[in-house]
Short mmCIF file of C-alpha atoms in Angstrom, two decimals:
data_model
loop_
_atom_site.label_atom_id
_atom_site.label_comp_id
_atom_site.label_asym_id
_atom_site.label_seq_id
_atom_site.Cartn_x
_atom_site.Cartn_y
_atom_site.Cartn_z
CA UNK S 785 8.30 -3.26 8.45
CA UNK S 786 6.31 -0.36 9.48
CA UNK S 787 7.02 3.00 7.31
CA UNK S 788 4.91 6.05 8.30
CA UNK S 789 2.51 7.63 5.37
CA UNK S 790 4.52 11.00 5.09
CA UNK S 791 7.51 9.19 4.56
CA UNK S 792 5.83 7.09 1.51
CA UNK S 793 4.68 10.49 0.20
CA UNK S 794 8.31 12.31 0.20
CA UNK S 795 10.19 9.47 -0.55
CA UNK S 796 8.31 7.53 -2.98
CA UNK S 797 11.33 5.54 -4.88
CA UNK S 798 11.74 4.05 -1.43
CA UNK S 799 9.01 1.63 -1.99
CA UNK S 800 10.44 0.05 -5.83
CA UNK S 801 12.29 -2.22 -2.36
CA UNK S 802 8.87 -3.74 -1.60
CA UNK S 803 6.02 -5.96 -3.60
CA UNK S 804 3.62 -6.35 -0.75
CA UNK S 805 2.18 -3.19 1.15
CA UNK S 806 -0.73 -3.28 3.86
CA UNK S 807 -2.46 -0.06 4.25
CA UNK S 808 -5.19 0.13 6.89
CA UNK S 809 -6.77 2.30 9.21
CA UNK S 810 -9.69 5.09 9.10
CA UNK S 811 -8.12 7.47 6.57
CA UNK S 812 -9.72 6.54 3.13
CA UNK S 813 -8.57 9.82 1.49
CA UNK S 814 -4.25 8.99 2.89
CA UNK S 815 -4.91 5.19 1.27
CA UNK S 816 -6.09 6.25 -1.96
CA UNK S 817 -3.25 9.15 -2.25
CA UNK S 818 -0.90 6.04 -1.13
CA UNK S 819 -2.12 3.70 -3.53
CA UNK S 820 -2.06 6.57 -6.31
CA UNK S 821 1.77 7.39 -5.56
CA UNK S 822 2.26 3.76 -5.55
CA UNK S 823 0.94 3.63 -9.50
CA UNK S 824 2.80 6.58 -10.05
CA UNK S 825 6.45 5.31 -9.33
CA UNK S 826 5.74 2.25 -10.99
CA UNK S 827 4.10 3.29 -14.47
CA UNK S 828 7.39 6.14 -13.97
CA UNK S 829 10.06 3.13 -13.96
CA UNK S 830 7.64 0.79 -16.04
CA UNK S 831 5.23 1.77 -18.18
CA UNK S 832 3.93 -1.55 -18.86
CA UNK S 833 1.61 -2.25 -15.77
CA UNK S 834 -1.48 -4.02 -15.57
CA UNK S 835 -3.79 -3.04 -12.82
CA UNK S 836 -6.25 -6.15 -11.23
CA UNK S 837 -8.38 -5.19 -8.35
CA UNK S 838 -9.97 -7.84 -6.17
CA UNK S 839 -11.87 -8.09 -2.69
CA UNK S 840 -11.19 -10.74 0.01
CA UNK S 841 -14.34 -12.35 -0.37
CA UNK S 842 -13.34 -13.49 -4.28
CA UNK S 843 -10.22 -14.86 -3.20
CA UNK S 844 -11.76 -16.84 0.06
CA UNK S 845 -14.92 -17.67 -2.01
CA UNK S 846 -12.76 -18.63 -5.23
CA UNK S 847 -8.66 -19.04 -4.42
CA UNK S 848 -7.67 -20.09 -8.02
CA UNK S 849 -8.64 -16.23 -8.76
CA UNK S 850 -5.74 -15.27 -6.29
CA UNK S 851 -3.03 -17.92 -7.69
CA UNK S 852 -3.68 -17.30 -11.18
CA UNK S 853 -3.42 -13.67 -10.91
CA UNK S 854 -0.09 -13.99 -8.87
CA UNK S 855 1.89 -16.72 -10.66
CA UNK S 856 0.23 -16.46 -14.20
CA UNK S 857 2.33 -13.68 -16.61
CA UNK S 858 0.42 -11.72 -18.97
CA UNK S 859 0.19 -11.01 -22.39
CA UNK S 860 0.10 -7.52 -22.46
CA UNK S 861 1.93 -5.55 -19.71
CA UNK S 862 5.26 -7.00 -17.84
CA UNK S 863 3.86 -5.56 -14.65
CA UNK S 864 1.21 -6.40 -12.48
CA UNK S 865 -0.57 -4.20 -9.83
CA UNK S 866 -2.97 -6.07 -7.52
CA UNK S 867 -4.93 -4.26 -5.66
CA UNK S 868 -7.11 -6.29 -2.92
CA UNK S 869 -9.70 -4.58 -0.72
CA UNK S 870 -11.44 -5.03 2.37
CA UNK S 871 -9.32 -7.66 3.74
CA UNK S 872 -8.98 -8.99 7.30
CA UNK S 873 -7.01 -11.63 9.07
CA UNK S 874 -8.72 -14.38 7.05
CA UNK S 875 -6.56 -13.71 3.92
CA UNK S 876 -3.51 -14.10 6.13
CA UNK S 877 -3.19 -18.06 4.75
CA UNK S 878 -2.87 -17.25 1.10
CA UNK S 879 -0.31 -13.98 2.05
CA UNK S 880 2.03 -16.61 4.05
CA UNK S 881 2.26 -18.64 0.73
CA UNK S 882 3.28 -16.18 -1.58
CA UNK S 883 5.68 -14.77 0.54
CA UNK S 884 7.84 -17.58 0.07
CA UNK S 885 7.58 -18.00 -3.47
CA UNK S 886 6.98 -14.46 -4.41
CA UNK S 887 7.31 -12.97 -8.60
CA UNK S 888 9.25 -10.10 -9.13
CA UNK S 889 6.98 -8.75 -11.44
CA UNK S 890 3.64 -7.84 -8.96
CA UNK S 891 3.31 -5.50 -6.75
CA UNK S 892 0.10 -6.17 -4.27
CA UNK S 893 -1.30 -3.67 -1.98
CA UNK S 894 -3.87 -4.63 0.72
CA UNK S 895 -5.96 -2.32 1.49
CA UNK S 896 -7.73 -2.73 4.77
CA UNK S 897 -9.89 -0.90 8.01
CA UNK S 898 -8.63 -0.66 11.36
CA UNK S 899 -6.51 -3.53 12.67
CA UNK S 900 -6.04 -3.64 16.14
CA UNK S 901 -2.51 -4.84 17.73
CA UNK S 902 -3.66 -8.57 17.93
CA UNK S 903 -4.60 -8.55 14.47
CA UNK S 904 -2.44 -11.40 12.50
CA UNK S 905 -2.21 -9.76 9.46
CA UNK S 906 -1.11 -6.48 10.84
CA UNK S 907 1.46 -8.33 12.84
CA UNK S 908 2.65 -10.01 9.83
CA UNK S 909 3.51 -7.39 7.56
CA UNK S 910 4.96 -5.05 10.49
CA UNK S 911 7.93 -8.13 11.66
CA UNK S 912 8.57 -9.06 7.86
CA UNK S 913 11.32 -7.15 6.34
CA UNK S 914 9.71 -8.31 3.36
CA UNK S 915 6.68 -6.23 3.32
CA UNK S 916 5.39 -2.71 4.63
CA UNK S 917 2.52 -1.83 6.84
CA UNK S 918 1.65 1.84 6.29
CA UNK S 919 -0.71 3.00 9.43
CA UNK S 920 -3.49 5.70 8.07
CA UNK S 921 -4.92 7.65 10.53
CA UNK S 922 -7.13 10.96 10.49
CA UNK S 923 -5.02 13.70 10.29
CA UNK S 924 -3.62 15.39 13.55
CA UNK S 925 -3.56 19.02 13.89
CA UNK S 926 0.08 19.03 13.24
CA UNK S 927 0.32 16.40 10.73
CA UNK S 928 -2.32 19.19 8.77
CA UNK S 929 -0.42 22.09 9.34
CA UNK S 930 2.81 19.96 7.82
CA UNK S 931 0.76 19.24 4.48
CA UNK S 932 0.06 22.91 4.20
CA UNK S 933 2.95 24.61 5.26
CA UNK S 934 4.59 22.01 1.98
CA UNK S 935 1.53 22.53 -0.09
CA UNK S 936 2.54 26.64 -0.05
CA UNK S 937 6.05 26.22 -0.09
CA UNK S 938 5.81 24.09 -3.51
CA UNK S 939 3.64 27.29 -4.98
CA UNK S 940 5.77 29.86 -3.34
CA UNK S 941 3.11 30.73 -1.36
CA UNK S 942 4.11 33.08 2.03
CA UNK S 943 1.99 32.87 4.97
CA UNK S 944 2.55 33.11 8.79
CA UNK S 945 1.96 29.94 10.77
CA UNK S 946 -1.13 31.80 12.62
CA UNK S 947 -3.17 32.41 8.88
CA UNK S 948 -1.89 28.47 8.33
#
């Protein structure tokens, strides 16, 4: 399913539904406040999480690394967060097969660059009801005088929309 950025930002309890989120495009700054928010209404409901970051290249080079961290509990949080960067279509294999046997108790977020419309693994998580593909663009005009306009309502801040 695709969910646009803004509406993971205002609605963040939305995404307790989902365990596996793609995030890709040009805006590095929108992932990492994504991923952050993410964290945040986990460790909020749980505070028991264990973070794991990966890259594609250790889970292509070394696949056992992948399973393990999926399917294996741990010892010290209930929780798991895995975060797995730079990925591409090649991953798309090992995301197929967790899908159908997926634990309740990790969340993974891909984190990739652009994807084009062909891409498999874009195409994936945006027909799966399952999962959520979160688009992150650069910032339109609009979309930055939305995050202000908020940003000085929240601090009772008063300005016309020409000083904004």
């Amino acid at each position: 399913m695709i969910i646009k950025s803004y509406e993971i930002l205002n609605n963040s309890l939305n995404i307790l539904k989902y365990n596996l989120f793609l995030l890709y495009g040009e805006n590095e700054g929108l992932k990492k406040n994504i991923v952050e928010n993410i964290k945040k209404v986990i460790v909020d409901k749980d505070s028991n999480v264990e973070f794991i970051t990966l890259n594609e290249a250790d889970i292509l080079n070394n696949g056992e690394i992948f399973y393990n961290t999926v399917y294996s509990g741990s010892l010290f949080s209930k929780k798991k967060i895995l975060i797995i960067k730079d990925t591409k279509d090649k991953i798309m294999k090992q995301i197929k097969e967790i899908t159908s046997s997926y634990p309740e108790d990790i969340k993974i977020i891909i984190l990739s660059g652009v994807l084009d419309k062909k891409s498999i693994l874009r195409s994936f998580f945006e027909k799966d009801i399952k999962t959520l593909a979160i688009p992150c663009y650069p910032d339109s005009e609009k979309d930055l005088e939305i995050i202000a306009s908020s940003e000085f309502k929240k601090n009772n801040i008063i300005l016309s929309r020409e000083s904004i």
